[in-house]
Amino acid sequence: MRYTRAGTMTALFCAMCLFAILASGTSALAQSYRLAPGDRVLVQIVQLGNLSYVGTVGTAGNIRLPYLGTHQAAGKTLDELAQEISLAVAGQQIRTSQDGVSTVIVLDEQDIFLDIETYRPVTVVGAVAAPGRLPFEPGMNVRAAIGSAGGTSTSGQRDGVQQANFRLRMAELRETEAWMAAELWRIDTLLTGKDSGAPIDGDFKVITQRLDDDDIVDLRRLVDGARDGVQRARDDNSARIALTEKRIDFLETALEQFITASEIEESRLQDVLQLSDRGLTTVNALDNAREGALNASSRLLTTQADLAAAERDLQTLEIEKQGLDADFVQTLLDERGRAEREYDEVRARIATLNRELALGALSEQEDEQTQIQILLHRQNSAGEITTEVRPSELLEPGDVVEVVLMLE
């Protein structure tokens, strides 16, 4: 086993090279941008060579990274997060293995480098040809986002066919809304421990109104299947703990026996040595005594090593047991955050489409002209702020652009 320190010339050279690469590709936005749920962060650890890892900021604002643990990321810049992680893991040892050689690496404050892999997407809704989510890129403005969504659609362009298409889109959105509500109901049922066969009512009533009975049966089966999967993981973990505990008991008993046997063989060797010094025994007897003591000592050392390994396995299984439910809950919370965002987007698109349909009817009846209004919905620490913006307005990750048709 080899130990390395980040203070070596090789590590410092790698750190300088990697820093230069990351610095050249990091924009001013990445340096000043404050992270939020949905951002994906790339992390590189100098001493692990070219390996890199990606973590996603969860709905609770935390990010989980291999070797580096869980940290609060939301509201922090990359530099602030990197500094926090570096201070937290400085001096921490991590074990790696390559080509059969096990290496323990001691982390240094200068080992950790972070960059944005992907920002939260922006969303364009309203009077555009293809509403939806778009990948965010630094420098993207409102005009570019609307263009990527197919451009605006004015009331003067509507005819009977377009009205029919709008109604078809509305039907599709209504069905999507029902399925998103079903996903939220599934997650809520798993998180709260409710009976999967309980009536679906309240905010989730739309599920029974728009999905057929077979779909609802399948939905309930998904809940039961997820619970069965977690229970199987618990049972498997418990079984492995029980087997490991039995192995430890067996090794402890064997160790006691080998200790006694080693003491006996050692005592026998000493007796034979004394006889040999007085010329009262043969060389063959002395060799046999030495071989017996050596074999007993070897069995003792092997058993001690096996016992230590079994105890480490048990500790790992106990940690895994504690994390099973926590990981399951965290996965559900992440899924719920994503589902809630998508559900809100669908409902916003439905509301916008309703307004467009209403405006279309007015245009047909009154032959009035329409104007386009662009609203920007942006989240900050105080909540959501809605402002009217120009097409040249620069966007930030997570922004929602709404194109609204208005009667003059």
mmCIF file of C-alpha atoms in Angstrom, residues 244 247-252 254-255 258 298-314:
data_model
loop_
_atom_site.group_PDB
_atom_site.id
_atom_site.type_symbol
_atom_site.label_atom_id
_atom_site.label_comp_id
_atom_site.label_asym_id
_atom_site.label_seq_id
_atom_site.Cartn_x
_atom_site.Cartn_y
_atom_site.Cartn_z
ATOM 1 C CA THR A 244 -21.668 -11.760 8.876
ATOM 2 C CA ARG A 247 -19.095 -15.564 10.743
ATOM 3 C CA ILE A 248 -17.734 -13.196 13.398
ATOM 4 C CA ASP A 249 -18.967 -15.506 16.177
ATOM 5 C CA PHE A 250 -17.326 -18.469 14.455
ATOM 6 C CA LEU A 251 -14.046 -16.606 13.962
ATOM 7 C CA GLU A 252 -14.031 -15.364 17.555
ATOM 8 C CA ALA A 254 -11.783 -20.187 16.413
ATOM 9 C CA LEU A 255 -9.482 -17.351 17.471
ATOM 10 C CA PHE A 258 -5.958 -20.893 18.052
ATOM 11 C CA SER A 298 0.202 -18.681 11.229
ATOM 12 C CA ARG A 299 -3.334 -19.947 11.879
ATOM 13 C CA LEU A 300 -3.703 -17.400 14.654
ATOM 14 C CA LEU A 301 -2.619 -14.471 12.444
ATOM 15 C CA THR A 302 -4.841 -15.610 9.546
ATOM 16 C CA THR A 303 -7.856 -15.897 11.819
ATOM 17 C CA GLN A 304 -7.195 -12.462 13.309
ATOM 18 C CA ALA A 305 -7.076 -10.970 9.798
ATOM 19 C CA ASP A 306 -10.296 -12.770 8.783
ATOM 20 C CA LEU A 307 -12.019 -11.536 11.938
ATOM 21 C CA ALA A 308 -10.939 -7.934 11.296
ATOM 22 C CA ALA A 309 -12.222 -8.158 7.707
ATOM 23 C CA ALA A 310 -15.554 -9.597 8.862
ATOM 24 C CA GLU A 311 -15.934 -6.810 11.430
ATOM 25 C CA ARG A 312 -15.287 -4.220 8.695
ATOM 26 C CA ASP A 313 -17.903 -5.929 6.502
ATOM 27 C CA LEU A 314 -20.399 -5.772 9.356
#
